[in-house]
Backbone as ProteinMPNN parsed JSONL, in Angstrom:
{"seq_chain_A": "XXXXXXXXXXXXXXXXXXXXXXXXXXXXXXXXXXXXXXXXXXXXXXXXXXXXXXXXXXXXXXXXXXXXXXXXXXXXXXXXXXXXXXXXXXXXX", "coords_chain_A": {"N_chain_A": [[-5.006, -43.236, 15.295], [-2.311, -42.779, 14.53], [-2.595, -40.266, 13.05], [-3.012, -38.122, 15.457], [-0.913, -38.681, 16.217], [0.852, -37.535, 14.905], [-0.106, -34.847, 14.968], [0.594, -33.924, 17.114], [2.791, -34.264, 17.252], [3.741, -31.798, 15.077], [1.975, -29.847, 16.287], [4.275, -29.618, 18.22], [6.903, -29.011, 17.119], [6.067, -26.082, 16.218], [5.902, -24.956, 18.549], [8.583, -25.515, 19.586], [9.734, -24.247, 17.004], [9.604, -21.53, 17.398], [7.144, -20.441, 16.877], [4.794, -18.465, 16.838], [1.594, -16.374, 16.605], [1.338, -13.83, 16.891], [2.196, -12.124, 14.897], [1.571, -9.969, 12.611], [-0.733, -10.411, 10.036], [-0.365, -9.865, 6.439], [-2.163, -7.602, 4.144], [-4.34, -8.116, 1.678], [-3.192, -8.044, -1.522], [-4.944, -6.812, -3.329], [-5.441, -4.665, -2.38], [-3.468, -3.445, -1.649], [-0.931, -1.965, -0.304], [1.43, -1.006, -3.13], [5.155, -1.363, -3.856], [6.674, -0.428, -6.861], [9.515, -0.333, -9.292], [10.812, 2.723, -10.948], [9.745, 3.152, -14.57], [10.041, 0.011, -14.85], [8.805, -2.992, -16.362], [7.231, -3.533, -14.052], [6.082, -1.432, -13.031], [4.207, -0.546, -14.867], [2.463, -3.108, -15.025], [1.198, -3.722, -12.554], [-0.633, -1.406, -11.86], [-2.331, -2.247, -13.897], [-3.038, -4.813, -13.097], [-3.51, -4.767, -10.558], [-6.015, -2.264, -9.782], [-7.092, -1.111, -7.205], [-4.969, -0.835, -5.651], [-2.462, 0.521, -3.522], [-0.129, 2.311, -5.525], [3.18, 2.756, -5.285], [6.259, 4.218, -6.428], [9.557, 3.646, -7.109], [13.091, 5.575, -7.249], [14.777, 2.913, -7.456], [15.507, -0.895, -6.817], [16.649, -0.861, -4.29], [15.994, 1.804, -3.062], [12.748, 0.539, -2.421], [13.18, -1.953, -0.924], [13.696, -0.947, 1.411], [11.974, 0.895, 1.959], [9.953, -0.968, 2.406], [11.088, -2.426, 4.381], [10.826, -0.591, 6.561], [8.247, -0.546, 6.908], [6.409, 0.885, 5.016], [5.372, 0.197, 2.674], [3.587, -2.451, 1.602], [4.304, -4.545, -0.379], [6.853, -5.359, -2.141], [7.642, -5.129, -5.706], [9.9, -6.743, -8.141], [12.588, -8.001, -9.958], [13.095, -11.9, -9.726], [16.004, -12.505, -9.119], [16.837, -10.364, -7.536], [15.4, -9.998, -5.686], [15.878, -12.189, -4.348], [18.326, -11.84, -4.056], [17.912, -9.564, -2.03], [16.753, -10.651, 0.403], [18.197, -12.357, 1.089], [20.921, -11.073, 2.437], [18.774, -9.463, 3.853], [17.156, -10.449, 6.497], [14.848, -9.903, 7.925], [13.024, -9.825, 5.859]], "CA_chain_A": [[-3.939, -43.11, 16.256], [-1.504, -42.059, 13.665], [-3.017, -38.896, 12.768], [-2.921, -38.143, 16.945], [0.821, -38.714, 16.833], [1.222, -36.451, 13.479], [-0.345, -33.619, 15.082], [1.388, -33.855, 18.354], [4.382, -33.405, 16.306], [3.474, -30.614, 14.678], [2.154, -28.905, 17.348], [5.798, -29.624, 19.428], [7.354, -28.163, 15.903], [5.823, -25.482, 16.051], [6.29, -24.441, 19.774], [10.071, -25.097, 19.605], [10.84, -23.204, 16.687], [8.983, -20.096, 17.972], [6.134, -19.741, 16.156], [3.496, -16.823, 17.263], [0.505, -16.386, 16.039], [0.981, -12.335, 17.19], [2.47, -11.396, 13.837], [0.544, -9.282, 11.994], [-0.808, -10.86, 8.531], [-0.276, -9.146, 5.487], [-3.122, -7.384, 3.684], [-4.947, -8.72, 0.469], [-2.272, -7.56, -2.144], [-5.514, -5.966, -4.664], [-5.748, -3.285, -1.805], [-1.948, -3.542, -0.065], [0.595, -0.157, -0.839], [2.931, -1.843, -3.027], [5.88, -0.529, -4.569], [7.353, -0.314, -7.963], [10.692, 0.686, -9.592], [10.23, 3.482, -12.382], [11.193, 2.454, -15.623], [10.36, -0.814, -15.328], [8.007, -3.255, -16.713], [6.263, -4.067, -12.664], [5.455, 0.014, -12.786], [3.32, -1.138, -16.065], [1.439, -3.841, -14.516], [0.552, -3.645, -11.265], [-1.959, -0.571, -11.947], [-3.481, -3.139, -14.684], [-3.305, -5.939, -12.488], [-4.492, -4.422, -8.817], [-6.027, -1.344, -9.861], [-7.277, -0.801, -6.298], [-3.95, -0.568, -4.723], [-1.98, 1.837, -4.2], [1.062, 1.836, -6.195], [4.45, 3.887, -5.043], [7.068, 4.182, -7.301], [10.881, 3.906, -6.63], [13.626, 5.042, -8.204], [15.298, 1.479, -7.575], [15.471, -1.364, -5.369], [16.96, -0.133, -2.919], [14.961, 2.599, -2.214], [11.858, -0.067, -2.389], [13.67, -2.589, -0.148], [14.287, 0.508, 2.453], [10.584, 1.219, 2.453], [9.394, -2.048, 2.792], [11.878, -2.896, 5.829], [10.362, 0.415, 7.172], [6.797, -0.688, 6.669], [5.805, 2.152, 4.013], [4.638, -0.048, 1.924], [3.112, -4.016, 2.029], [5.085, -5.149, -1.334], [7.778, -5.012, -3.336], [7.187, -5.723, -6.851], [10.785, -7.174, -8.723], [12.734, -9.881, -10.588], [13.49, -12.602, -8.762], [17.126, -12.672, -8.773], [17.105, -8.974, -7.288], [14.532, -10.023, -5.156], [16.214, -13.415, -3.387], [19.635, -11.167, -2.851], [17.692, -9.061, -0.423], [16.172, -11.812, 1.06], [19.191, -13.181, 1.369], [20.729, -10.406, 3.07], [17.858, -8.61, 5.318], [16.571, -11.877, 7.033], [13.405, -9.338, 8.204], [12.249, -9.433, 4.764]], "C_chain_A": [[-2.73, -42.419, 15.632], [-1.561, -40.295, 13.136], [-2.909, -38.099, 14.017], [-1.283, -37.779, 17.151], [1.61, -37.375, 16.189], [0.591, -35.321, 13.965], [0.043, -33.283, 16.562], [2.733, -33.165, 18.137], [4.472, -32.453, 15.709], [3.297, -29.517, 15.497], [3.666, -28.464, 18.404], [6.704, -28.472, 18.288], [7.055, -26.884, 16.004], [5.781, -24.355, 16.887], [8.106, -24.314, 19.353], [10.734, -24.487, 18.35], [10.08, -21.775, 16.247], [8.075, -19.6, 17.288], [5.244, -19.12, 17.442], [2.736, -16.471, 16.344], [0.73, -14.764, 15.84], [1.404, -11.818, 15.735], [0.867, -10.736, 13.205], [0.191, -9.706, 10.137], [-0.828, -9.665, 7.872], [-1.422, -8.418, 4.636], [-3.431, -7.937, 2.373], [-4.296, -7.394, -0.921], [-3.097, -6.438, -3.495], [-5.453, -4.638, -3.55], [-4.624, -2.922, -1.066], [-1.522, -1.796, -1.098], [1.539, -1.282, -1.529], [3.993, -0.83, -3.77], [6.864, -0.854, -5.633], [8.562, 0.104, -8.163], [10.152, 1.619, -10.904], [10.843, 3.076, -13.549], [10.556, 0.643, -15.981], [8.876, -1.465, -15.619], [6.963, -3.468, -14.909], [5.773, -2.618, -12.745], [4.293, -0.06, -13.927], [2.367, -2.09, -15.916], [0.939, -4.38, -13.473], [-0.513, -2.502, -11.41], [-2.71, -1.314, -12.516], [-4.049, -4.322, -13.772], [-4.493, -5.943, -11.184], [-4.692, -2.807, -8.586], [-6.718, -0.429, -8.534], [-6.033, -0.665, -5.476], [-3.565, 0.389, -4.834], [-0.72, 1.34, -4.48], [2.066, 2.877, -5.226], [5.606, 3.525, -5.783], [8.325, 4.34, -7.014], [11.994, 4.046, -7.518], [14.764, 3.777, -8.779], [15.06, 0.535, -6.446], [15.41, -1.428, -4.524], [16.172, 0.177, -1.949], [13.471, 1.651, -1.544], [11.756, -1.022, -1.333], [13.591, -1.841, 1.479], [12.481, 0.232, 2.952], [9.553, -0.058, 2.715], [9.888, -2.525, 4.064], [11.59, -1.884, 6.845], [8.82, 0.268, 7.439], [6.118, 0.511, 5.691], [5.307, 1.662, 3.393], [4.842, -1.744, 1.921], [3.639, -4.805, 0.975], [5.624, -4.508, -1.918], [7.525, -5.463, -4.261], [8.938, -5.829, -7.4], [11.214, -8.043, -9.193], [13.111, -10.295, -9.324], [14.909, -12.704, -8.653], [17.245, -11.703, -7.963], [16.243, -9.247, -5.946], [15.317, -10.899, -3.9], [17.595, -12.764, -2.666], [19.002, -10.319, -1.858], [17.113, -9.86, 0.535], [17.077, -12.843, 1.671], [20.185, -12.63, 2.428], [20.299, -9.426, 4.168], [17.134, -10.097, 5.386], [14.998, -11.514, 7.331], [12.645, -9.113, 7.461], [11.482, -11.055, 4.632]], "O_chain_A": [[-2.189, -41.502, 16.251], [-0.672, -39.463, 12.954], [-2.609, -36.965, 13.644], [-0.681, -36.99, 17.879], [2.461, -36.595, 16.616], [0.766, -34.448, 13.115], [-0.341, -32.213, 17.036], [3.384, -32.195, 18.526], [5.625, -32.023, 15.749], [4.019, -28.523, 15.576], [3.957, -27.447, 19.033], [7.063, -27.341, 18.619], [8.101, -26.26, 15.829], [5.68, -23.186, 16.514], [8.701, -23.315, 18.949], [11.931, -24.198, 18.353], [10.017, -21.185, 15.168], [8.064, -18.398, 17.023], [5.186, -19.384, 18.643], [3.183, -16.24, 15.22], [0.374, -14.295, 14.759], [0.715, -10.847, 15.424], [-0.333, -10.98, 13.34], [0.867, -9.275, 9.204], [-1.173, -8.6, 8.382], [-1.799, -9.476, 4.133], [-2.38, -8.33, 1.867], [-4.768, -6.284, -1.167], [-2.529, -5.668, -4.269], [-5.419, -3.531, -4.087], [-4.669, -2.237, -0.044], [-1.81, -1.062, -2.044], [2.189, -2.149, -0.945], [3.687, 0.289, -4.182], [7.852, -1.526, -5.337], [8.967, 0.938, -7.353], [9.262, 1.272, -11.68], [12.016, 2.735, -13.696], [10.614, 0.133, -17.099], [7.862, -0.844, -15.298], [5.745, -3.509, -15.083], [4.599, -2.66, -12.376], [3.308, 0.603, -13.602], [1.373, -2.004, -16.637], [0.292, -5.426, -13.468], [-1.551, -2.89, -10.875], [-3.845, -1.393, -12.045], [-5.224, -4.688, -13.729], [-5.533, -6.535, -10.899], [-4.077, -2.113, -7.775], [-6.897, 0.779, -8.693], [-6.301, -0.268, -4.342], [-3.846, 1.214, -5.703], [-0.202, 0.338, -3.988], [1.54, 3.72, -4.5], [5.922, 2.337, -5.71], [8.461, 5.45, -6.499], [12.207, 3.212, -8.397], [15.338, 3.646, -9.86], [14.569, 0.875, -5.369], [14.525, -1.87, -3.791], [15.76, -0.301, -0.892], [13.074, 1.915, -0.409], [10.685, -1.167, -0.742], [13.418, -2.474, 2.52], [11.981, -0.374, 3.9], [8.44, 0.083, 3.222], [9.08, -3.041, 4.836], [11.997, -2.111, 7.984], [8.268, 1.043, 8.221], [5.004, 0.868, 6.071], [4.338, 2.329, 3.034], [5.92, -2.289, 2.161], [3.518, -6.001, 1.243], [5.337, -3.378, -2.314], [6.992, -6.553, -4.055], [9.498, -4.797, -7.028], [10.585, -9.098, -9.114], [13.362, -9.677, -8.289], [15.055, -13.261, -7.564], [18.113, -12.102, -7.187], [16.569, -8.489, -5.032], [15.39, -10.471, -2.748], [17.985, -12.894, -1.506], [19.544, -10.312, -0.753], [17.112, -9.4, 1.677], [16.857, -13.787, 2.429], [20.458, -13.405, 3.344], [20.96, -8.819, 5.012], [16.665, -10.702, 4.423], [14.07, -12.302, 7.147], [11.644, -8.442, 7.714], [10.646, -11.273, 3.755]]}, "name": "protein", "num_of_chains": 1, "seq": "XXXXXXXXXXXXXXXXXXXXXXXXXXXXXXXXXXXXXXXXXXXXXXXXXXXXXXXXXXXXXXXXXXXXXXXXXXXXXXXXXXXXXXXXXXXXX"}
């Protein structure tokens, strides 16, 4: 009966704060477009790592951020501090 109640609630959760299934999932990151900065160590191991992807190379953030909020490419590769300010910033990321 408990388990009944716990997925009642979830399901209500999940209606009121607008989930949709319609999004479009992300692709399997060994074969996604992702994109690099030049220069840095992520342009160095992402070819080793997911040598089926394709890589694209940027010459910073920015630009990488740009093309990801554009859909050009399915990841950004960066540190995490650099990473959470755009995230923090573009909410569509």
């Amino acid at each position: 009966m408990k388990k009944a109640y716990f997925f009642t609630i979830v399901i209500l959760l999940l209606l009121f704060c607008g989930y949709s299934g319609l999004e479009k999932p992300l692709p399997p990151v060994e074969t996604a477009k992702i994109g690099t900065m030049e220069g840095s160590v992520n342009e160095l191991l992402a070819p080793k790592k997911y040598p089926d992807a394709d890589i694209k190379k940027f010459n910073n953030y920015v630009n990488a951020s740009a093309a990801l909020l554009a859909g050009k490419i399915d990841y950004a590769m960066m540190d995490y501090a650099t990473a959470r300010n755009f995230v923090k910033y573009n909410r569509n990321l």
